[in-house]
Amino acid sequence: MENHQNSIPKILEEYGLKDASLKRIAGYDNANYLVVSDGKRFVLKTYPFNLELHDLLLAESDLLDHLSPGSSAEYPKPVKSTSGESLIVETVNGEKTLFRMLTWLEGTFFSESLHIPELFISFGAFLARLDKSLLSFQNYVYKARQYDWDIQHLELCEPYASHITDPAKRKLVDYFILQYKENVLPQLPSLRKSVIHNDANDWNVLVNGDDVVSIIDFGDTVYAPLINELAVAITYAVMGKADPLSWAVYIIQGYHKILSLERREVELLYYLIAARLCLSVCQSAIGRHRDPENSYVSISEDAAWDLLHLWLTINPERARRTFGAAIGMEMYDDESVKEKVQKRHRYINPIVSLSYKEPVWTTKAAFQYMYDGFCNTFLDAYNNIPHVGHSHPKVVEAGQRQMAVLNTNTRYMYDLLSTYAERLLAHFPKPLSKVFFVNSGSAASDLAIRLARHYTGREAVMVMEHGYHGHTCTGIDISDYKFSNIKGPGRKPYILGVPMPDTYRGKYRDELAGQKYADDALGLLRSFSEPMAAFIAEPVIGCGGQVPLAPGYLKSLYLALRERGVVCISDEVQTGFGRLGEHFWGFEAHGVVPDIVVLGKPMGNGHPMGAVITTDAIAEAFESGVEFFSSFGGNPVSCAIGLAVLDVIKEEGLQQNALEVGNHYKKLMNEINAEYQYVGDVRGSGLFLGFEIVDESGAPNTALAAHIKNDLRNRHILISTDGPNDNVLKSKPPLCFTKQNAERVVNEIDGILTHLNMELS
């Protein structure tokens, strides 16, 4: 483009300009020049010639001519050559080049102006007047244009996301593109369309005082849904604002007074703004890939990313209602939570319990955030089922694609079954080499006991105090947490319970505690009347209060049990798939390899999946029994989703994130522990943590734990309680949880405890 400067004097002569000065100015993908002649200013634009662009520039000239007559606003005007042409085609250095001249407009850029409500209202009104003028403008070139800066053609930009190198950022774009497809795409045919400017960013809008007076650069003009004009303008105007919705309202109000908006248009704005942000960061990524030296292509990238992250924390319902209220759109009457609970209980028995004194009415969720129907956004520090994050786009799309192709059962051959089995088993040490797929952790626990009993020919099972392994009949039989409950059925005679090796509250608390607890368990085993088929335990006892098994306990116990022919089962339903940070599976932290591993919850990120991993010997012995079959276990959709979960864990480094964020989380809670008398113990690893709440004497403080849990809920943070005395705060969030998220949880707990101290003093 620099070589064009040698040809420009000749071009200027064709426009009748003499003795003109020339200065190169910024351009996105073309060379632009400021031309000054006889005290007048012009913009000279140059483009490599192609026929499509030639016609597009002619269409733009027609549009600008359409706007100029009778308009109180200023728009660039095409400058005709001495021969009356708005475009000049010249060959420069052997290449055909397009030249065009526009008038220069004076004013202060919107980006450099003082942002006050009046300016934003004026901005909205200006755009409405512009769009009102364009409603009558027709041009086939714009109607035929498919442009990768046009929100309605988001699919053109979607491949550019692959050039976003940070997986955490890329998944955010993928998520909002998915939301666009789900929420906007079906509505496109019903939206009003018109020719729109499509690029009312803060460097294209000119201001005089508190009024927007001009707009430049019509190069992005498209024929598109009218509401997209507003979406683009809001996107750039609210960048850097702590409360973007309130600033967006001013623009919407200004626009609506001049050109009335329709309800369905406003209801889509949240997703359209997100889509424009995705376009922006994707364009920056592909621009940097194509031309690493061009800084102009990423001029607003950081601000766009900041807003995209902030947008995720905004409940879409809050945005819908806020934008709707700006134009007087009626608000829907909401049922109260109490009414919703009553309705639920008409059909669902209360034994299917709800969390919190005031249950949360959830409507949507994204990664570590959950949205309720009352416009609130909750930070999810509790749910370990959406392992890689709520509504993760890679997982969602894997299920959608496979469901559209094939979903059957394991009596038929399909490659996904063996592909997923191979990928999953690659995460296990030898001799764990066979997998049985089911559709829940409960079903997996049930099958694990069945395998062990068939292999050993015995019935008795040794279980851990406070352990939980599912809701089936067998699951309850082997779950001390259930059968020892005051409402439980009691321990069956073929079940041996052994004490939880708790080094905080238990019998042994020194460095030899693991061996001592193992010796006690073996003593109970020797006195038990029946030979044992299996021993099942979680590496960290979740319902026991997030209690890690004492170091050395499993190593010593497994060795002694195997000498007696007992099958060792590790329940990794909650602790597996990298949640503990340092290890992919909980048993690895104890230096043991079980005979059977039980999997569930995180496998499918919320899709119902479970599995039993075992040895060749145990699997082969099972062949002599009746056929095993699970209607849904290992179906193609589940396999596709399971593969996507494994991919995401690896691509996004979620195991390492669990380690780093978990360590930071524990460090912060240990500081609380040192400051207040109410936190007795901080334990666990990775993002599987427990914070034991105590009173002045160190005794379990159930009431305070419940108070903290419910107060956090009121502060829009989800956490839960567990343990024998229900006094342990448990936090096991999606593995995309960040250090900033952990800081927010701890800061809020700090605030609750500070307030409590003030009340007591």
PDB file of N, CA, C and O in Angstrom, residues 464-469 479-482 498-506 537-549 574-575 681 683 688-693 700 721-730 732:
ATOM      1  N   MET A 464     -16.826 -48.320  54.858  1.00  0.00           N
ATOM      2  CA  MET A 464     -16.277 -47.232  55.661  1.00  0.00           C
ATOM      3  C   MET A 464     -17.378 -46.480  56.406  1.00  0.00           C
ATOM      4  O   MET A 464     -18.454 -46.223  55.858  1.00  0.00           O
ATOM      5  N   GLU A 465     -17.083 -46.137  57.630  1.00  0.00           N
ATOM      6  CA  GLU A 465     -17.973 -45.286  58.414  1.00  0.00           C
ATOM      7  C   GLU A 465     -18.249 -43.988  57.647  1.00  0.00           C
ATOM      8  O   GLU A 465     -17.338 -43.368  57.106  1.00  0.00           O
ATOM      9  N   HIS A 466     -19.508 -43.614  57.572  1.00  0.00           N
ATOM     10  CA  HIS A 466     -19.986 -42.401  56.877  1.00  0.00           C
ATOM     11  C   HIS A 466     -19.833 -42.474  55.361  1.00  0.00           C
ATOM     12  O   HIS A 466     -20.070 -41.479  54.667  1.00  0.00           O
ATOM     13  N   GLY A 467     -19.469 -43.626  54.826  1.00  0.00           N
ATOM     14  CA  GLY A 467     -19.332 -43.747  53.382  1.00  0.00           C
ATOM     15  C   GLY A 467     -20.684 -43.737  52.681  1.00  0.00           C
ATOM     16  O   GLY A 467     -21.698 -44.169  53.237  1.00  0.00           O
ATOM     17  N   TYR A 468     -20.680 -43.251  51.438  1.00  0.00           N
ATOM     18  CA  TYR A 468     -21.903 -43.241  50.631  1.00  0.00           C
ATOM     19  C   TYR A 468     -21.579 -43.763  49.238  1.00  0.00           C
ATOM     20  O   TYR A 468     -20.642 -43.283  48.587  1.00  0.00           O
ATOM     21  N   HIS A 469     -22.392 -44.732  48.774  1.00  0.00           N
ATOM     22  CA  HIS A 469     -22.113 -45.367  47.486  1.00  0.00           C
ATOM     23  C   HIS A 469     -23.349 -45.543  46.614  1.00  0.00           C
ATOM     24  O   HIS A 469     -23.328 -46.360  45.690  1.00  0.00           O
ATOM     25  N   SER A 479     -23.684 -48.383  52.281  1.00  0.00           N
ATOM     26  CA  SER A 479     -23.471 -46.968  52.605  1.00  0.00           C
ATOM     27  C   SER A 479     -23.815 -46.707  54.063  1.00  0.00           C
ATOM     28  O   SER A 479     -24.984 -46.561  54.431  1.00  0.00           O
ATOM     29  N   ASP A 480     -22.788 -46.631  54.898  1.00  0.00           N
ATOM     30  CA  ASP A 480     -23.005 -46.331  56.315  1.00  0.00           C
ATOM     31  C   ASP A 480     -23.781 -45.021  56.481  1.00  0.00           C
ATOM     32  O   ASP A 480     -24.597 -44.873  57.386  1.00  0.00           O
ATOM     33  N   TYR A 481     -23.517 -44.058  55.592  1.00  0.00           N
ATOM     34  CA  TYR A 481     -24.200 -42.760  55.615  1.00  0.00           C
ATOM     35  C   TYR A 481     -25.711 -42.930  55.531  1.00  0.00           C
ATOM     36  O   TYR A 481     -26.463 -42.147  56.111  1.00  0.00           O
ATOM     37  N   LYS A 482     -26.158 -43.991  54.843  1.00  0.00           N
ATOM     38  CA  LYS A 482     -27.585 -44.247  54.691  1.00  0.00           C
ATOM     39  C   LYS A 482     -28.117 -45.208  55.751  1.00  0.00           C
ATOM     40  O   LYS A 482     -29.100 -44.935  56.434  1.00  0.00           O
ATOM     41  N   VAL A 498     -16.141 -50.232  59.372  1.00  0.00           N
ATOM     42  CA  VAL A 498     -14.882 -49.907  60.036  1.00  0.00           C
ATOM     43  C   VAL A 498     -14.796 -48.391  60.222  1.00  0.00           C
ATOM     44  O   VAL A 498     -15.377 -47.627  59.445  1.00  0.00           O
ATOM     45  N   PRO A 499     -14.085 -47.935  61.260  1.00  0.00           N
ATOM     46  CA  PRO A 499     -14.032 -46.504  61.562  1.00  0.00           C
ATOM     47  C   PRO A 499     -13.371 -45.688  60.441  1.00  0.00           C
ATOM     48  O   PRO A 499     -12.444 -46.153  59.774  1.00  0.00           O
ATOM     49  N   MET A 500     -13.855 -44.472  60.258  1.00  0.00           N
ATOM     50  CA  MET A 500     -13.253 -43.553  59.300  1.00  0.00           C
ATOM     51  C   MET A 500     -11.905 -43.085  59.851  1.00  0.00           C
ATOM     52  O   MET A 500     -11.833 -42.596  60.983  1.00  0.00           O
ATOM     53  N   PRO A 501     -10.835 -43.232  59.079  1.00  0.00           N
ATOM     54  CA  PRO A 501      -9.509 -42.825  59.562  1.00  0.00           C
ATOM     55  C   PRO A 501      -9.325 -41.311  59.499  1.00  0.00           C
ATOM     56  O   PRO A 501      -8.630 -40.763  58.640  1.00  0.00           O
ATOM     57  N   ASP A 502      -9.966 -40.638  60.448  1.00  0.00           N
ATOM     58  CA  ASP A 502     -10.009 -39.174  60.509  1.00  0.00           C
ATOM     59  C   ASP A 502      -8.920 -38.676  61.451  1.00  0.00           C
ATOM     60  O   ASP A 502      -8.949 -38.961  62.649  1.00  0.00           O
ATOM     61  N   THR A 503      -7.966 -37.932  60.935  1.00  0.00           N
ATOM     62  CA  THR A 503      -6.859 -37.446  61.766  1.00  0.00           C
ATOM     63  C   THR A 503      -7.174 -36.118  62.443  1.00  0.00           C
ATOM     64  O   THR A 503      -6.325 -35.579  63.159  1.00  0.00           O
ATOM     65  N   TYR A 504      -8.385 -35.582  62.209  1.00  0.00           N
ATOM     66  CA  TYR A 504      -8.769 -34.334  62.896  1.00  0.00           C
ATOM     67  C   TYR A 504      -9.611 -34.622  64.133  1.00  0.00           C
ATOM     68  O   TYR A 504      -9.336 -34.130  65.215  1.00  0.00           O
ATOM     69  N   ARG A 505     -10.631 -35.446  63.988  1.00  0.00           N
ATOM     70  CA  ARG A 505     -11.507 -35.746  65.120  1.00  0.00           C
ATOM     71  C   ARG A 505     -11.422 -37.202  65.582  1.00  0.00           C
ATOM     72  O   ARG A 505     -12.018 -37.573  66.590  1.00  0.00           O
ATOM     73  N   GLY A 506     -10.730 -38.020  64.837  1.00  0.00           N
ATOM     74  CA  GLY A 506     -10.743 -39.452  65.111  1.00  0.00           C
ATOM     75  C   GLY A 506      -9.886 -39.868  66.298  1.00  0.00           C
ATOM     76  O   GLY A 506      -9.259 -39.055  66.982  1.00  0.00           O
ATOM     77  N   ALA A 537     -14.357 -48.120  49.604  1.00  0.00           N
ATOM     78  CA  ALA A 537     -14.168 -46.836  50.290  1.00  0.00           C
ATOM     79  C   ALA A 537     -13.839 -45.754  49.271  1.00  0.00           C
ATOM     80  O   ALA A 537     -13.260 -46.022  48.211  1.00  0.00           O
ATOM     81  N   GLU A 538     -14.222 -44.537  49.602  1.00  0.00           N
ATOM     82  CA  GLU A 538     -13.791 -43.366  48.830  1.00  0.00           C
ATOM     83  C   GLU A 538     -12.410 -42.932  49.329  1.00  0.00           C
ATOM     84  O   GLU A 538     -12.131 -43.034  50.527  1.00  0.00           O
ATOM     85  N   PRO A 539     -11.546 -42.406  48.463  1.00  0.00           N
ATOM     86  CA  PRO A 539     -10.243 -41.905  48.923  1.00  0.00           C
ATOM     87  C   PRO A 539     -10.383 -40.693  49.837  1.00  0.00           C
ATOM     88  O   PRO A 539      -9.533 -40.436  50.681  1.00  0.00           O
ATOM     89  N   VAL A 540     -11.456 -39.927  49.632  1.00  0.00           N
ATOM     90  CA  VAL A 540     -11.833 -38.830  50.525  1.00  0.00           C
ATOM     91  C   VAL A 540     -13.311 -39.051  50.849  1.00  0.00           C
ATOM     92  O   VAL A 540     -14.129 -39.139  49.942  1.00  0.00           O
ATOM     93  N   ILE A 541     -13.630 -39.145  52.120  1.00  0.00           N
ATOM     94  CA  ILE A 541     -14.995 -39.480  52.508  1.00  0.00           C
ATOM     95  C   ILE A 541     -15.858 -38.221  52.425  1.00  0.00           C
ATOM     96  O   ILE A 541     -15.832 -37.373  53.315  1.00  0.00           O
ATOM     97  N   GLY A 542     -16.633 -38.118  51.346  1.00  0.00           N
ATOM     98  CA  GLY A 542     -17.392 -36.903  51.099  1.00  0.00           C
ATOM     99  C   GLY A 542     -18.457 -36.643  52.141  1.00  0.00           C
ATOM    100  O   GLY A 542     -18.475 -35.592  52.786  1.00  0.00           O
ATOM    101  N   CYS A 543     -19.360 -37.587  52.334  1.00  0.00           N
ATOM    102  CA  CYS A 543     -20.441 -37.388  53.301  1.00  0.00           C
ATOM    103  C   CYS A 543     -19.944 -37.425  54.741  1.00  0.00           C
ATOM    104  O   CYS A 543     -20.667 -37.024  55.661  1.00  0.00           O
ATOM    105  N   GLY A 544     -18.734 -37.900  54.933  1.00  0.00           N
ATOM    106  CA  GLY A 544     -18.131 -37.861  56.264  1.00  0.00           C
ATOM    107  C   GLY A 544     -17.581 -36.488  56.601  1.00  0.00           C
ATOM    108  O   GLY A 544     -17.082 -36.274  57.713  1.00  0.00           O
ATOM    109  N   GLY A 545     -17.643 -35.566  55.634  1.00  0.00           N
ATOM    110  CA  GLY A 545     -17.144 -34.216  55.880  1.00  0.00           C
ATOM    111  C   GLY A 545     -15.894 -33.894  55.092  1.00  0.00           C
ATOM    112  O   GLY A 545     -15.046 -33.146  55.570  1.00  0.00           O
ATOM    113  N   GLN A 546     -15.785 -34.468  53.873  1.00  0.00           N
ATOM    114  CA  GLN A 546     -14.613 -34.234  53.016  1.00  0.00           C
ATOM    115  C   GLN A 546     -13.324 -34.656  53.749  1.00  0.00           C
ATOM    116  O   GLN A 546     -12.333 -33.930  53.767  1.00  0.00           O
ATOM    117  N   VAL A 547     -13.339 -35.826  54.331  1.00  0.00           N
ATOM    118  CA  VAL A 547     -12.212 -36.299  55.148  1.00  0.00           C
ATOM    119  C   VAL A 547     -11.289 -37.176  54.317  1.00  0.00           C
ATOM    120  O   VAL A 547     -11.680 -38.277  53.898  1.00  0.00           O
ATOM    121  N   PRO A 548     -10.048 -36.745  54.067  1.00  0.00           N
ATOM    122  CA  PRO A 548      -9.092 -37.608  53.358  1.00  0.00           C
ATOM    123  C   PRO A 548      -8.702 -38.791  54.254  1.00  0.00           C
ATOM    124  O   PRO A 548      -8.516 -38.624  55.465  1.00  0.00           O
ATOM    125  N   LEU A 549      -8.605 -39.972  53.660  1.00  0.00           N
ATOM    126  CA  LEU A 549      -8.146 -41.123  54.438  1.00  0.00           C
ATOM    127  C   LEU A 549      -6.724 -40.863  54.921  1.00  0.00           C
ATOM    128  O   LEU A 549      -5.895 -40.310  54.198  1.00  0.00           O
ATOM    129  N   GLN A 574     -16.844 -39.139  43.148  1.00  0.00           N
ATOM    130  CA  GLN A 574     -16.672 -37.708  43.421  1.00  0.00           C
ATOM    131  C   GLN A 574     -15.230 -37.236  43.269  1.00  0.00           C
ATOM    132  O   GLN A 574     -14.989 -36.065  42.981  1.00  0.00           O
ATOM    133  N   THR A 575     -14.282 -38.114  43.463  1.00  0.00           N
ATOM    134  CA  THR A 575     -12.885 -37.678  43.546  1.00  0.00           C
ATOM    135  C   THR A 575     -12.115 -37.832  42.249  1.00  0.00           C
ATOM    136  O   THR A 575     -10.975 -37.358  42.141  1.00  0.00           O
ATOM    137  N   ASP A 681     -10.826 -26.694  60.916  1.00  0.00           N
ATOM    138  CA  ASP A 681      -9.941 -27.479  60.053  1.00  0.00           C
ATOM    139  C   ASP A 681     -10.242 -27.137  58.600  1.00  0.00           C
ATOM    140  O   ASP A 681     -11.400 -26.935  58.216  1.00  0.00           O
ATOM    141  N   ARG A 683      -9.369 -28.841  54.953  1.00  0.00           N
ATOM    142  CA  ARG A 683      -8.821 -30.101  54.474  1.00  0.00           C
ATOM    143  C   ARG A 683      -9.292 -30.414  53.055  1.00  0.00           C
ATOM    144  O   ARG A 683     -10.193 -29.777  52.514  1.00  0.00           O
ATOM    145  N   PHE A 688     -11.736 -30.241  45.966  1.00  0.00           N
ATOM    146  CA  PHE A 688     -12.572 -31.127  46.770  1.00  0.00           C
ATOM    147  C   PHE A 688     -12.224 -30.833  48.224  1.00  0.00           C
ATOM    148  O   PHE A 688     -11.413 -31.517  48.843  1.00  0.00           O
ATOM    149  N   LEU A 689     -12.828 -29.771  48.772  1.00  0.00           N
ATOM    150  CA  LEU A 689     -12.377 -29.207  50.034  1.00  0.00           C
ATOM    151  C   LEU A 689     -13.471 -29.206  51.088  1.00  0.00           C
ATOM    152  O   LEU A 689     -14.663 -29.127  50.772  1.00  0.00           O
ATOM    153  N   GLY A 690     -13.041 -29.276  52.337  1.00  0.00           N
ATOM    154  CA  GLY A 690     -13.958 -29.193  53.461  1.00  0.00           C
ATOM    155  C   GLY A 690     -13.432 -28.224  54.499  1.00  0.00           C
ATOM    156  O   GLY A 690     -12.224 -28.202  54.783  1.00  0.00           O
ATOM    157  N   PHE A 691     -14.322 -27.406  55.049  1.00  0.00           N
ATOM    158  CA  PHE A 691     -13.959 -26.429  56.075  1.00  0.00           C
ATOM    159  C   PHE A 691     -14.832 -26.705  57.297  1.00  0.00           C
ATOM    160  O   PHE A 691     -16.037 -26.459  57.270  1.00  0.00           O
ATOM    161  N   GLU A 692     -14.219 -27.240  58.347  1.00  0.00           N
ATOM    162  CA  GLU A 692     -15.003 -27.649  59.513  1.00  0.00           C
ATOM    163  C   GLU A 692     -15.287 -26.455  60.411  1.00  0.00           C
ATOM    164  O   GLU A 692     -14.379 -25.734  60.836  1.00  0.00           O
ATOM    165  N   ILE A 693     -16.562 -26.229  60.702  1.00  0.00           N
ATOM    166  CA  ILE A 693     -17.008 -25.098  61.507  1.00  0.00           C
ATOM    167  C   ILE A 693     -17.239 -25.573  62.944  1.00  0.00           C
ATOM    168  O   ILE A 693     -17.927 -26.568  63.187  1.00  0.00           O
ATOM    169  N   PRO A 700     -18.247 -29.448  67.128  1.00  0.00           N
ATOM    170  CA  PRO A 700     -18.956 -29.146  65.874  1.00  0.00           C
ATOM    171  C   PRO A 700     -20.030 -28.083  66.075  1.00  0.00           C
ATOM    172  O   PRO A 700     -20.808 -28.148  67.028  1.00  0.00           O
ATOM    173  N   THR A 721     -23.196 -28.141  53.118  1.00  0.00           N
ATOM    174  CA  THR A 721     -22.657 -28.674  54.363  1.00  0.00           C
ATOM    175  C   THR A 721     -22.816 -30.184  54.383  1.00  0.00           C
ATOM    176  O   THR A 721     -23.694 -30.741  53.728  1.00  0.00           O
ATOM    177  N   ASP A 722     -21.949 -30.829  55.143  1.00  0.00           N
ATOM    178  CA  ASP A 722     -22.026 -32.285  55.276  1.00  0.00           C
ATOM    179  C   ASP A 722     -21.247 -32.693  56.510  1.00  0.00           C
ATOM    180  O   ASP A 722     -20.793 -31.841  57.291  1.00  0.00           O
ATOM    181  N   GLY A 723     -21.071 -34.000  56.659  1.00  0.00           N
ATOM    182  CA  GLY A 723     -20.373 -34.537  57.814  1.00  0.00           C
ATOM    183  C   GLY A 723     -21.345 -35.102  58.824  1.00  0.00           C
ATOM    184  O   GLY A 723     -22.551 -34.823  58.778  1.00  0.00           O
ATOM    185  N   PRO A 724     -20.857 -35.903  59.772  1.00  0.00           N
ATOM    186  CA  PRO A 724     -21.728 -36.534  60.773  1.00  0.00           C
ATOM    187  C   PRO A 724     -22.560 -35.532  61.555  1.00  0.00           C
ATOM    188  O   PRO A 724     -23.681 -35.827  61.965  1.00  0.00           O
ATOM    189  N   ASN A 725     -22.006 -34.329  61.750  1.00  0.00           N
ATOM    190  CA  ASN A 725     -22.725 -33.289  62.492  1.00  0.00           C
ATOM    191  C   ASN A 725     -23.196 -32.162  61.582  1.00  0.00           C
ATOM    192  O   ASN A 725     -23.623 -31.112  62.073  1.00  0.00           O
ATOM    193  N   ASP A 726     -23.080 -32.385  60.271  1.00  0.00           N
ATOM    194  CA  ASP A 726     -23.500 -31.385  59.280  1.00  0.00           C
ATOM    195  C   ASP A 726     -22.878 -30.018  59.560  1.00  0.00           C
ATOM    196  O   ASP A 726     -23.506 -28.980  59.364  1.00  0.00           O
ATOM    197  N   ASN A 727     -21.631 -30.031  59.981  1.00  0.00           N
ATOM    198  CA  ASN A 727     -20.951 -28.781  60.334  1.00  0.00           C
ATOM    199  C   ASN A 727     -19.746 -28.494  59.442  1.00  0.00           C
ATOM    200  O   ASN A 727     -18.947 -27.606  59.747  1.00  0.00           O
ATOM    201  N   VAL A 728     -19.627 -29.237  58.333  1.00  0.00           N
ATOM    202  CA  VAL A 728     -18.492 -29.042  57.434  1.00  0.00           C
ATOM    203  C   VAL A 728     -18.981 -28.373  56.151  1.00  0.00           C
ATOM    204  O   VAL A 728     -19.849 -28.911  55.456  1.00  0.00           O
ATOM    205  N   LEU A 729     -18.451 -27.192  55.876  1.00  0.00           N
ATOM    206  CA  LEU A 729     -18.734 -26.560  54.593  1.00  0.00           C
ATOM    207  C   LEU A 729     -17.972 -27.321  53.526  1.00  0.00           C
ATOM    208  O   LEU A 729     -16.757 -27.520  53.643  1.00  0.00           O
ATOM    209  N   LYS A 730     -18.679 -27.767  52.490  1.00  0.00           N
ATOM    210  CA  LYS A 730     -17.987 -28.508  51.435  1.00  0.00           C
ATOM    211  C   LYS A 730     -18.047 -27.716  50.138  1.00  0.00           C
ATOM    212  O   LYS A 730     -19.092 -27.191  49.753  1.00  0.00           O
ATOM    213  N   LYS A 732     -16.845 -28.116  46.171  1.00  0.00           N
ATOM    214  CA  LYS A 732     -16.342 -28.997  45.110  1.00  0.00           C
ATOM    215  C   LYS A 732     -16.866 -28.470  43.770  1.00  0.00           C
ATOM    216  O   LYS A 732     -17.675 -29.115  43.118  1.00  0.00           O
TER     217      LYS A 732
END
